[in-house]
Amino acid sequence: MLVRLLYASRAVDPSADVIEDILSQSRQFNPTSGITGILVYGGGIFLQAIEGGRAAVNELYGHIVRDPRHRDVVLLHYHEISERRFGGWTMGQVNVARINPSILLKYSERAELDPYSVSGKVSEALIEELLATASIIGRT
């Protein structure tokens, strides 16, 4: 059974090196676990969608909750899916500093990434828009 999990967290250290390390580890680990997804980051905040088998996704989420690079981890949305949406990415990425601010403003009060102030469905809609506007990079 496939599931998709969406969560938000705050970076303990939002430096480019830490973000690159998270992406690198994801791209190394995810293929062996059947995990795909995307990581959206900006302003020290992560919004991540991960999808795959239920056990693998649950195990990965447990690891993220315990990861000292993340704080304030919040589960935004979790549901069964019939097909992957992010199958082309072991872990795609979106740096919100490089996208049109109007995309963020469409889904929140201000033109910044803040999944803590919107519903999980709104965060999922933002990710869908980022996918539709080809804002996701790192296809592997």
mmCIF file of C-alpha atoms in Angstrom:
data_model
loop_
_atom_site.group_PDB
_atom_site.id
_atom_site.type_symbol
_atom_site.label_atom_id
_atom_site.label_comp_id
_atom_site.label_asym_id
_atom_site.label_seq_id
_atom_site.Cartn_x
_atom_site.Cartn_y
_atom_site.Cartn_z
ATOM 1 C CA MET A 1 0.000 0.000 0.000
ATOM 2 C CA LEU A 2 1.328 3.423 -0.966
ATOM 3 C CA VAL A 3 0.985 6.453 1.304
ATOM 4 C CA ARG A 4 1.972 10.111 1.154
ATOM 5 C CA LEU A 5 3.050 11.988 4.248
ATOM 6 C CA LEU A 6 3.446 15.751 4.470
ATOM 7 C CA TYR A 7 5.225 17.412 7.376
ATOM 8 C CA ALA A 8 6.790 20.727 8.360
ATOM 9 C CA SER A 9 9.805 21.406 10.523
ATOM 10 C CA ARG A 10 12.181 24.181 11.413
ATOM 11 C CA ALA A 11 15.873 23.838 10.634
ATOM 12 C CA VAL A 12 18.120 23.945 13.669
ATOM 13 C CA ASP A 13 20.851 25.203 11.303
ATOM 14 C CA PRO A 14 19.415 26.530 8.000
ATOM 15 C CA SER A 15 22.815 26.787 6.286
ATOM 16 C CA ALA A 16 23.204 25.593 2.708
ATOM 17 C CA ASP A 17 25.592 22.845 3.878
ATOM 18 C CA VAL A 18 22.991 21.325 6.208
ATOM 19 C CA ILE A 19 20.269 21.434 3.544
ATOM 20 C CA GLU A 20 22.612 19.827 1.019
ATOM 21 C CA ASP A 21 23.495 17.143 3.575
ATOM 22 C CA ILE A 22 19.807 16.345 4.137
ATOM 23 C CA LEU A 23 19.205 16.137 0.381
ATOM 24 C CA SER A 24 22.301 13.993 -0.161
ATOM 25 C CA GLN A 25 21.347 11.545 2.585
ATOM 26 C CA SER A 26 17.791 11.362 1.234
ATOM 27 C CA ARG A 27 18.981 10.637 -2.287
ATOM 28 C CA GLN A 28 21.261 7.905 -0.999
ATOM 29 C CA PHE A 29 18.769 6.235 1.367
ATOM 30 C CA ASN A 30 15.434 6.679 -0.394
ATOM 31 C CA PRO A 31 15.947 4.441 -3.462
ATOM 32 C CA THR A 32 16.696 1.393 -1.294
ATOM 33 C CA SER A 33 13.524 2.047 0.722
ATOM 34 C CA GLY A 34 11.256 2.851 -2.220
ATOM 35 C CA ILE A 35 10.771 6.426 -0.995
ATOM 36 C CA THR A 36 10.180 9.370 -3.352
ATOM 37 C CA GLY A 37 9.288 12.970 -2.586
ATOM 38 C CA ILE A 38 10.243 16.618 -2.478
ATOM 39 C CA LEU A 39 11.724 19.012 0.048
ATOM 40 C CA VAL A 40 10.635 22.651 -0.022
ATOM 41 C CA TYR A 41 12.744 24.987 2.091
ATOM 42 C CA GLY A 42 12.998 28.661 2.855
ATOM 43 C CA GLY A 43 13.305 30.986 5.808
ATOM 44 C CA GLY A 44 14.552 28.166 8.010
ATOM 45 C CA ILE A 45 11.426 26.080 7.367
ATOM 46 C CA PHE A 46 11.126 22.694 5.681
ATOM 47 C CA LEU A 47 7.971 21.410 4.021
ATOM 48 C CA GLN A 48 8.435 17.859 2.835
ATOM 49 C CA ALA A 49 6.254 15.333 1.046
ATOM 50 C CA ILE A 50 7.395 11.716 1.159
ATOM 51 C CA GLU A 51 5.665 8.788 -0.470
ATOM 52 C CA GLY A 52 6.183 5.059 -0.626
ATOM 53 C CA GLY A 53 5.150 1.940 1.233
ATOM 54 C CA ARG A 54 3.406 2.585 4.527
ATOM 55 C CA ALA A 55 6.058 0.911 6.697
ATOM 56 C CA ALA A 56 8.958 2.669 4.944
ATOM 57 C CA VAL A 57 7.294 6.106 5.114
ATOM 58 C CA ASN A 58 6.392 5.653 8.779
ATOM 59 C CA GLU A 59 9.944 4.554 9.615
ATOM 60 C CA LEU A 60 11.428 7.536 7.773
ATOM 61 C CA TYR A 61 9.082 9.971 9.514
ATOM 62 C CA GLY A 62 10.101 8.536 12.899
ATOM 63 C CA HIS A 63 13.733 9.121 11.952
ATOM 64 C CA ILE A 64 12.979 12.735 10.930
ATOM 65 C CA VAL A 65 11.215 13.438 14.233
ATOM 66 C CA ARG A 66 14.352 12.274 16.092
ATOM 67 C CA ASP A 67 16.814 13.992 13.707
ATOM 68 C CA PRO A 68 18.681 16.753 15.591
ATOM 69 C CA ARG A 69 18.715 18.902 12.423
ATOM 70 C CA HIS A 70 14.925 19.371 12.731
ATOM 71 C CA ARG A 71 12.801 20.950 15.437
ATOM 72 C CA ASP A 72 9.080 21.658 15.743
ATOM 73 C CA VAL A 73 8.238 18.702 13.479
ATOM 74 C CA VAL A 74 4.507 18.692 12.698
ATOM 75 C CA LEU A 75 2.562 16.104 10.707
ATOM 76 C CA LEU A 76 0.388 18.056 8.259
ATOM 77 C CA HIS A 77 -1.235 15.346 6.158
ATOM 78 C CA TYR A 78 -1.071 11.564 5.773
ATOM 79 C CA HIS A 79 -3.149 9.499 3.371
ATOM 80 C CA GLU A 80 -3.231 6.425 1.181
ATOM 81 C CA ILE A 81 -2.522 7.042 -2.503
ATOM 82 C CA SER A 82 -3.198 4.987 -5.607
ATOM 83 C CA GLU A 83 -0.110 6.256 -7.426
ATOM 84 C CA ARG A 84 3.004 8.280 -6.746
ATOM 85 C CA ARG A 85 3.021 11.968 -7.564
ATOM 86 C CA PHE A 86 6.771 12.400 -7.096
ATOM 87 C CA GLY A 87 8.004 9.151 -8.632
ATOM 88 C CA GLY A 88 10.663 10.954 -10.658
ATOM 89 C CA TRP A 89 12.482 12.265 -7.597
ATOM 90 C CA THR A 90 14.397 10.320 -4.972
ATOM 91 C CA MET A 91 14.203 13.731 -3.326
ATOM 92 C CA GLY A 92 13.359 16.782 -5.407
ATOM 93 C CA GLN A 93 13.987 20.215 -4.001
ATOM 94 C CA VAL A 94 12.506 23.689 -4.088
ATOM 95 C CA ASN A 95 14.300 26.705 -2.661
ATOM 96 C CA VAL A 96 11.495 29.225 -2.148
ATOM 97 C CA ALA A 97 13.968 32.082 -2.544
ATOM 98 C CA ARG A 98 14.115 31.146 -6.233
ATOM 99 C CA ILE A 99 10.403 31.015 -7.043
ATOM 100 C CA ASN A 100 7.888 33.699 -7.882
ATOM 101 C CA PRO A 101 6.582 35.065 -4.536
ATOM 102 C CA SER A 102 3.048 35.184 -5.979
ATOM 103 C CA ILE A 103 2.941 31.376 -5.793
ATOM 104 C CA LEU A 104 3.441 31.514 -2.021
ATOM 105 C CA LEU A 105 1.035 34.437 -1.650
ATOM 106 C CA LYS A 106 -1.664 32.441 -3.412
ATOM 107 C CA TYR A 107 -1.672 29.968 -0.505
ATOM 108 C CA SER A 108 -0.918 32.089 2.555
ATOM 109 C CA GLU A 109 -1.255 35.519 4.134
ATOM 110 C CA ARG A 110 2.286 36.558 3.170
ATOM 111 C CA ALA A 111 4.653 35.619 0.366
ATOM 112 C CA GLU A 112 6.713 33.278 2.520
ATOM 113 C CA LEU A 113 6.774 29.597 3.320
ATOM 114 C CA ASP A 114 4.789 29.033 6.518
ATOM 115 C CA PRO A 115 3.077 25.640 6.585
ATOM 116 C CA TYR A 116 2.433 26.126 10.305
ATOM 117 C CA SER A 117 -0.237 28.738 9.566
ATOM 118 C CA VAL A 118 -2.192 26.829 6.886
ATOM 119 C CA SER A 119 -3.874 23.444 6.642
ATOM 120 C CA GLY A 120 -2.181 20.320 5.363
ATOM 121 C CA LYS A 121 -4.411 20.392 2.291
ATOM 122 C CA VAL A 122 -3.282 23.946 1.504
ATOM 123 C CA SER A 123 0.364 22.891 1.869
ATOM 124 C CA GLU A 124 -0.302 19.967 -0.438
ATOM 125 C CA ALA A 125 -1.905 22.335 -2.975
ATOM 126 C CA LEU A 126 1.210 24.531 -2.817
ATOM 127 C CA ILE A 127 3.385 21.519 -3.594
ATOM 128 C CA GLU A 128 1.123 20.621 -6.519
ATOM 129 C CA GLU A 129 1.503 24.156 -7.881
ATOM 130 C CA LEU A 130 5.270 23.965 -7.515
ATOM 131 C CA LEU A 131 5.156 20.729 -9.479
ATOM 132 C CA ALA A 132 2.930 22.260 -12.170
ATOM 133 C CA THR A 133 5.175 25.313 -12.537
ATOM 134 C CA ALA A 134 8.339 23.199 -12.849
ATOM 135 C CA SER A 135 9.793 24.716 -9.678
ATOM 136 C CA ILE A 136 11.081 21.357 -8.443
ATOM 137 C CA ILE A 137 14.676 20.512 -9.302
ATOM 138 C CA GLY A 138 16.848 17.486 -8.690
ATOM 139 C CA ARG A 139 14.999 14.915 -10.787
ATOM 140 C CA THR A 140 16.833 11.607 -10.538
#
